[in-house]
């Protein structure tokens, strides 16, 4: 098994040992010079760390865990990687194949549990299966639309003998990860773009998965097309690019959301029309002709009906499309975004980044951290208000610079994911934003930071609430704050117990000096920033609503 991983270029593994995988860990002892193993504190942390590692490095993340509860603790991370198209190879120990089905100690049906939430699951029952299974696993995980693959490794297969051989997989008869681009469809799409008066590009995570960032920028620049990004598509184009107009969706920027209602052409690239982007899918961009470019055919017309679809890798499709695009200037169309930006700046951004309230606001903290850390830093978020504020106000100049849980919305994702991101890119600053709730879901992974000296900069936006749920309770449930207020521990004392420098930030005057100390101090650092408890994330399009329902603040809609 270890030789097979080395053949696939693996150098880092995140895992947690147990009885059914002891033989693997025993042999790992002899491979310390070739395989770095990061011992997490909980198996869920291993999957999220591997996700962070994969998303920043572009490699396939690798996870080890034992059978039974070790394997079931991985399910959240596998599910998260599956919906967010993150390549993982997850290897679980299993009881001996002769005992399968007997309810032996720590037996669980790993294949049955993981098949619905993975790209492929396979149980290795003989030593001879190992090279074939590992080679196939890495090929499936990393090609086409990436995703997690699970290998359940029976104990007798772990200790069996075989004649060693290894061949990398580059073809599976029933699996075509990179379909040929339909040039007739390219011609039709080019014609639609060339005659369009008000086009928009909706860029998703698939742009970065395919390494199509340059092609995306070239398409936008050649035809003067504004670009909007999904949450996971952020950093596909630099924040400073003049044609980048903001983030789509429920808490996205005003301009791009408003212009989804009056553009005449939507060019969706590597995104899946998620409900948090579209709101009411049946009316989303109803006035526009829609083009959908994606490598996963199952996404076509699943949520939003499109007029043209192009199946293929985003980079290959855009390379074929670019020579057919005519140069066009769209000054008037682009100026409309500027007008929306002015309204958003006055109504939302300025009050959030330069608030007049006595207590600090999440938006000003994120903006200041981004300013001090610089736009080459990696942003990692947990889930909730911290995630939305961080994605709105953090600046990016490089691709693969945001690591967040999109489709599954996994609280507790961020801390282990930030560890994986820093392991992948030790020279880049990694800034992790979390709430007081999400921090406590995987807080045990501070032990990994302590043991390995991983220099993550952690900012806890602490409002003593489960903030996003509280926001919904305020807006839609008559301010009935059921089980959202939280009594929190002393995070600085906890950090100190793990040997991590930390400080409380209780006033605006303390904020910038504290951020500068954090960024300039080598190694890990934690800021516990006390935030106004009733802060809300705006703009907001209510779930299932339309852009016309977009709120700028409590009691005020954009279109009123």
Coordinates of C-alpha atoms in Angstrom, one line a residue, residues 54-419:
X54 CA -5.8 19.4 -1.9
X55 CA -7.6 22.6 -2.6
X56 CA -4.4 24.7 -2.2
X57 CA -1.9 22.3 -3.6
X58 CA -3.9 20.9 -6.5
X59 CA -2.9 17.3 -5.4
X60 CA -5.1 14.5 -4.2
X61 CA -5.4 14.5 -0.4
X62 CA -4.8 11.2 1.3
X63 CA -6.4 10.0 4.6
X64 CA -5.9 6.9 6.8
X65 CA -8.3 5.7 9.5
X66 CA -9.3 2.5 11.2
X67 CA -12.5 0.5 10.9
X68 CA -15.8 1.0 12.7
X69 CA -16.1 4.4 14.4
X70 CA -12.8 5.5 12.7
X71 CA -14.4 5.0 9.4
X72 CA -17.8 6.5 10.3
X73 CA -16.1 9.6 11.6
X74 CA -14.9 10.3 8.1
X75 CA -18.3 10.5 6.5
X76 CA -18.9 14.2 7.0
X77 CA -15.6 15.0 5.3
X78 CA -16.1 12.6 2.5
X79 CA -19.5 14.1 1.9
X80 CA -18.1 17.6 2.0
X81 CA -15.4 16.7 -0.6
X82 CA -17.9 15.0 -2.8
X83 CA -20.2 18.0 -3.2
X84 CA -17.3 20.5 -3.5
X85 CA -15.4 18.3 -6.0
X86 CA -12.3 17.8 -4.0
X87 CA -10.1 14.8 -4.8
X88 CA -9.3 12.5 -1.9
X89 CA -8.2 8.9 -1.5
X90 CA -9.5 7.7 1.9
X91 CA -8.1 4.4 3.1
X92 CA -9.9 2.7 6.0
X93 CA -8.8 -0.4 7.9
X94 CA -11.3 -3.3 7.9
X95 CA -11.6 -6.6 9.8
X96 CA -10.3 -9.7 8.0
X97 CA -12.4 -10.7 5.0
X98 CA -13.2 -14.1 6.4
X99 CA -15.1 -12.3 9.3
X100 CA -17.1 -9.9 7.2
X101 CA -20.8 -10.0 8.0
X102 CA -20.3 -11.5 11.5
X103 CA -20.6 -8.2 13.4
X104 CA -17.1 -8.6 14.6
X105 CA -15.5 -5.9 16.8
X106 CA -15.5 -2.5 15.0
X107 CA -17.0 -3.9 11.8
X108 CA -19.1 -1.5 9.7
X109 CA -20.2 -1.6 6.1
X110 CA -17.9 1.1 4.9
X111 CA -18.7 0.5 1.2
X112 CA -22.5 0.6 1.8
X113 CA -22.2 3.8 3.8
X114 CA -19.8 5.7 1.5
X115 CA -21.0 4.8 -1.9
X116 CA -23.7 7.5 -1.9
X117 CA -21.2 10.2 -0.9
X118 CA -18.1 9.2 -2.8
X119 CA -17.0 9.0 -6.5
X120 CA -16.0 5.4 -6.1
X121 CA -15.7 2.9 -3.2
X122 CA -13.9 -0.4 -3.3
X123 CA -13.0 -3.1 -0.7
X124 CA -9.5 -4.6 -1.0
X125 CA -9.7 -8.2 0.1
X126 CA -6.4 -9.6 -1.2
X127 CA -2.9 -8.3 -1.4
X128 CA -2.9 -8.7 -5.2
X129 CA -5.7 -6.1 -5.4
X130 CA -3.7 -3.3 -3.9
X131 CA -1.8 -1.9 -6.8
X132 CA -4.8 -2.1 -9.1
X133 CA -7.1 -0.5 -6.6
X134 CA -4.8 2.3 -5.6
X135 CA -3.9 3.2 -9.2
X136 CA -7.6 3.2 -10.2
X137 CA -8.5 5.3 -7.1
X138 CA -6.1 8.1 -7.8
X139 CA -7.1 8.2 -11.5
X140 CA -10.8 8.4 -10.6
X141 CA -10.4 10.9 -7.8
X142 CA -8.3 13.4 -9.7
X143 CA -9.8 13.3 -13.2
X144 CA -13.0 14.7 -14.7
X145 CA -15.0 16.2 -12.0
X146 CA -12.8 15.4 -9.0
X147 CA -14.1 13.8 -5.8
X148 CA -13.3 11.4 -2.9
X149 CA -12.6 7.7 -3.4
X150 CA -12.7 5.2 -0.5
X151 CA -10.6 2.1 -0.3
X152 CA -11.7 -0.3 2.5
X153 CA -8.6 -2.4 3.3
X154 CA -9.3 -5.8 4.9
X155 CA -6.8 -6.8 7.5
X156 CA -5.8 -10.1 5.9
X157 CA -5.0 -8.2 2.7
X158 CA -2.8 -5.9 4.7
X159 CA -0.6 -8.8 5.9
X160 CA -0.8 -10.9 2.7
X161 CA 2.1 -11.4 0.3
X162 CA 2.3 -10.7 -3.4
X163 CA 4.8 -10.2 -6.3
X164 CA 5.2 -6.4 -6.4
X165 CA 4.2 -4.5 -9.5
X166 CA 2.6 -1.2 -10.2
X167 CA 1.1 0.4 -13.3
X168 CA -0.6 3.8 -13.3
X169 CA -4.1 3.9 -14.6
X170 CA -4.7 6.2 -17.6
X171 CA -7.8 4.6 -19.0
X172 CA -10.9 2.9 -17.7
X173 CA -13.3 1.6 -20.4
X174 CA -16.5 2.7 -18.7
X175 CA -15.2 6.1 -17.6
X176 CA -14.5 9.1 -19.8
X177 CA -13.4 11.9 -17.7
X178 CA -12.4 14.3 -20.5
X179 CA -15.0 14.1 -23.4
X180 CA -14.2 15.6 -26.7
X181 CA -15.4 19.2 -27.1
X182 CA -18.3 19.5 -29.5
X183 CA -17.0 22.1 -32.0
X184 CA -20.5 22.7 -33.4
X185 CA -21.6 23.7 -29.9
X186 CA -18.6 25.9 -29.7
X187 CA -19.7 27.7 -32.9
X188 CA -23.2 28.2 -31.6
X189 CA -21.9 29.5 -28.3
X190 CA -19.5 31.9 -30.0
X191 CA -22.3 33.3 -32.1
X192 CA -24.4 33.9 -29.0
X193 CA -21.5 35.7 -27.3
X194 CA -20.6 37.8 -30.3
X195 CA -24.2 39.1 -30.8
X196 CA -24.9 39.7 -27.1
X197 CA -25.3 43.2 -25.8
X198 CA -25.3 42.5 -22.1
X199 CA -23.4 39.3 -21.3
X200 CA -22.2 38.1 -17.9
X201 CA -19.8 35.3 -16.9
X202 CA -20.7 33.2 -13.9
X203 CA -17.4 31.5 -12.8
X204 CA -17.4 28.6 -10.5
X205 CA -14.9 26.3 -8.8
X206 CA -14.5 24.3 -12.1
X207 CA -12.5 27.1 -13.6
X208 CA -9.7 26.6 -11.0
X209 CA -10.0 22.8 -11.0
X210 CA -9.3 22.8 -14.8
X211 CA -6.6 25.5 -14.4
X212 CA -8.5 27.8 -16.8
X213 CA -7.9 31.1 -15.0
X214 CA -6.0 32.6 -17.8
X215 CA -8.6 31.6 -20.4
X216 CA -11.3 33.0 -18.2
X217 CA -9.6 36.4 -18.0
X218 CA -8.9 36.3 -21.8
X219 CA -12.5 35.6 -22.6
X220 CA -13.7 38.5 -20.4
X221 CA -11.1 40.9 -21.7
X222 CA -11.5 40.0 -25.3
X223 CA -15.3 40.7 -25.2
X224 CA -15.4 43.2 -22.3
X225 CA -17.6 40.7 -20.3
X226 CA -18.1 41.3 -16.5
X227 CA -17.2 38.3 -14.3
X228 CA -19.1 37.2 -11.2
X229 CA -17.9 34.3 -9.0
X230 CA -19.7 31.7 -6.9
X231 CA -18.4 31.3 -3.4
X232 CA -16.1 28.4 -4.4
X233 CA -15.2 30.3 -7.6
X234 CA -13.6 33.2 -5.7
X235 CA -10.0 33.8 -6.7
X236 CA -10.5 32.4 -10.2
X237 CA -9.9 36.0 -11.2
X238 CA -8.0 38.6 -9.1
X239 CA -10.2 40.8 -6.9
X240 CA -8.4 43.8 -8.5
X241 CA -9.3 42.9 -12.1
X242 CA -11.4 45.6 -13.6
X243 CA -13.9 43.1 -15.0
X244 CA -14.4 41.2 -11.7
X245 CA -17.6 42.5 -10.3
X246 CA -18.2 40.4 -7.2
X247 CA -19.7 37.3 -5.6
X248 CA -23.0 35.8 -6.7
X249 CA -25.8 34.6 -4.5
X250 CA -27.7 34.9 -1.2
X251 CA -25.1 37.2 0.4
X252 CA -23.3 38.2 -2.8
X253 CA -22.6 41.7 -4.1
X254 CA -25.5 43.9 -5.2
X255 CA -24.2 44.6 -8.7
X256 CA -23.8 41.1 -9.9
X257 CA -27.1 39.9 -8.4
X258 CA -29.0 42.8 -9.8
X259 CA -27.6 42.3 -13.3
X260 CA -28.6 38.6 -13.4
X261 CA -32.1 40.1 -13.9
X262 CA -31.2 42.3 -16.9
X263 CA -28.3 40.6 -18.7
X264 CA -29.2 39.1 -22.1
X265 CA -26.6 36.3 -21.9
X266 CA -25.3 34.1 -19.0
X267 CA -22.1 32.2 -19.5
X268 CA -21.9 29.7 -16.6
X269 CA -18.5 28.1 -16.4
X270 CA -17.7 25.3 -14.0
X271 CA -20.6 26.0 -11.6
X272 CA -23.8 24.1 -10.9
X273 CA -26.5 26.7 -10.4
X274 CA -26.7 26.0 -6.7
X275 CA -29.8 27.2 -4.8
X276 CA -27.7 29.6 -2.8
X277 CA -26.7 31.3 -6.1
X278 CA -30.1 31.2 -7.8
X279 CA -32.7 31.5 -5.1
X280 CA -35.9 30.6 -6.9
X281 CA -34.4 28.6 -9.8
X282 CA -37.4 28.8 -12.0
X283 CA -37.1 32.6 -12.4
X284 CA -33.3 32.9 -12.3
X285 CA -32.1 35.0 -15.2
X286 CA -35.4 34.3 -16.9
X287 CA -34.8 37.1 -19.5
X288 CA -31.4 35.8 -20.5
X289 CA -30.1 33.2 -22.9
X290 CA -28.1 30.7 -20.9
X291 CA -24.9 28.8 -21.7
X292 CA -23.6 26.2 -19.4
X293 CA -20.0 24.8 -19.7
X294 CA -19.3 21.9 -17.4
X295 CA -17.4 18.6 -17.2
X296 CA -20.3 16.9 -15.4
X297 CA -23.1 16.2 -17.8
X298 CA -25.5 15.4 -14.9
X299 CA -25.4 19.1 -13.9
X300 CA -27.0 20.3 -17.2
X301 CA -30.6 21.4 -16.8
X302 CA -30.7 19.9 -13.3
X303 CA -31.5 23.2 -11.5
X304 CA -31.8 25.8 -14.3
X305 CA -32.8 25.2 -17.9
X306 CA -30.1 26.3 -20.3
X307 CA -30.2 27.1 -24.0
X308 CA -26.8 25.8 -24.9
X309 CA -24.6 23.3 -23.0
X310 CA -21.0 22.4 -23.7
X311 CA -19.7 19.2 -22.1
X312 CA -16.0 19.3 -21.4
X313 CA -13.1 20.5 -19.3
X314 CA -13.4 24.3 -18.8
X315 CA -9.9 25.0 -20.1
X316 CA -10.3 22.9 -23.2
X317 CA -13.7 24.5 -24.0
X318 CA -12.4 28.0 -23.5
X319 CA -9.3 27.4 -25.6
X320 CA -11.6 26.2 -28.4
X321 CA -13.9 29.2 -27.9
X322 CA -11.5 32.1 -27.7
X323 CA -10.4 32.2 -31.4
X324 CA -14.0 32.6 -32.4
X325 CA -14.8 35.5 -30.1
X326 CA -14.9 39.0 -31.6
X327 CA -13.5 42.0 -29.6
X328 CA -16.3 44.3 -28.3
X329 CA -16.4 47.2 -25.9
X330 CA -19.3 47.4 -23.5
X331 CA -18.8 50.7 -21.6
X332 CA -22.5 51.4 -21.0
X333 CA -23.2 47.8 -19.8
X334 CA -20.3 47.9 -17.4
X335 CA -21.2 51.4 -16.0
X336 CA -24.4 49.8 -14.6
X337 CA -22.4 47.7 -12.3
X338 CA -20.6 50.8 -11.0
X339 CA -23.9 52.4 -10.1
X340 CA -24.9 49.3 -8.2
X341 CA -21.5 49.3 -6.5
X342 CA -22.1 52.9 -5.3
X343 CA -25.4 52.0 -3.7
X344 CA -23.9 48.9 -2.1
X345 CA -20.9 50.9 -0.8
X346 CA -23.2 53.5 0.7
X347 CA -25.8 51.2 2.2
X348 CA -23.7 48.1 3.1
X349 CA -20.0 48.2 2.7
X350 CA -19.2 51.5 4.4
X351 CA -21.4 50.7 7.5
X352 CA -19.7 47.3 7.8
X353 CA -16.1 48.3 7.1
X354 CA -16.2 51.6 8.9
X355 CA -19.0 51.1 11.4
X356 CA -20.2 53.8 13.9
X357 CA -21.3 51.2 16.4
X358 CA -19.3 51.0 19.7
X359 CA -18.6 47.3 19.2
X360 CA -16.6 45.9 16.3
X361 CA -18.2 44.5 13.2
X362 CA -17.1 41.3 11.4
X363 CA -16.7 43.2 8.1
X364 CA -14.1 45.6 9.5
X365 CA -12.1 42.8 11.1
X366 CA -11.9 40.9 7.8
X367 CA -11.0 43.9 5.7
X368 CA -8.2 44.9 8.1
X369 CA -6.8 41.4 8.3
X370 CA -6.8 41.2 4.5
X371 CA -5.1 44.6 4.3
X372 CA -2.3 43.6 6.7
X373 CA -1.9 40.1 5.4
X374 CA -1.8 41.1 1.7
X375 CA -3.7 39.7 -1.3
X376 CA -1.4 36.7 -1.7
X377 CA -2.6 35.1 1.5
X378 CA -4.9 32.1 1.6
X379 CA -8.3 32.5 3.1
X380 CA -9.8 29.6 5.0
X381 CA -13.3 30.0 6.6
X382 CA -15.6 28.0 8.7
X383 CA -19.3 28.2 8.0
X384 CA -21.8 30.9 9.0
X385 CA -21.6 34.7 9.2
X386 CA -17.8 34.5 9.4
X387 CA -17.7 32.7 6.1
X388 CA -19.9 35.3 4.3
X389 CA -18.1 38.3 5.7
X390 CA -14.7 36.8 4.9
X391 CA -15.6 35.9 1.4
X392 CA -17.0 39.4 0.8
X393 CA -14.1 41.4 2.2
X394 CA -10.9 39.3 1.7
X395 CA -8.9 40.2 -1.4
X396 CA -7.3 37.7 -3.8
X397 CA -4.5 38.0 -6.4
X398 CA -3.8 34.2 -6.9
X399 CA -6.1 31.3 -7.8
X400 CA -6.8 28.6 -5.2
X401 CA -6.7 31.2 -2.5
X402 CA -10.0 30.3 -0.7
X403 CA -10.8 27.1 1.2
X404 CA -14.3 26.9 2.4
X405 CA -17.2 24.4 2.7
X406 CA -19.6 25.3 0.0
X407 CA -22.2 22.7 -0.8
X408 CA -22.4 20.9 2.5
X409 CA -21.8 23.9 4.8
X410 CA -19.8 22.0 7.4
X411 CA -19.3 23.8 10.7
X412 CA -16.0 22.7 12.1
X413 CA -14.5 22.4 8.6
X414 CA -12.2 25.4 8.9
X415 CA -9.6 24.6 11.6
X416 CA -8.4 21.3 10.1
X417 CA -8.7 22.7 6.6
X418 CA -6.5 25.6 7.5
X419 CA -3.9 23.1 8.8

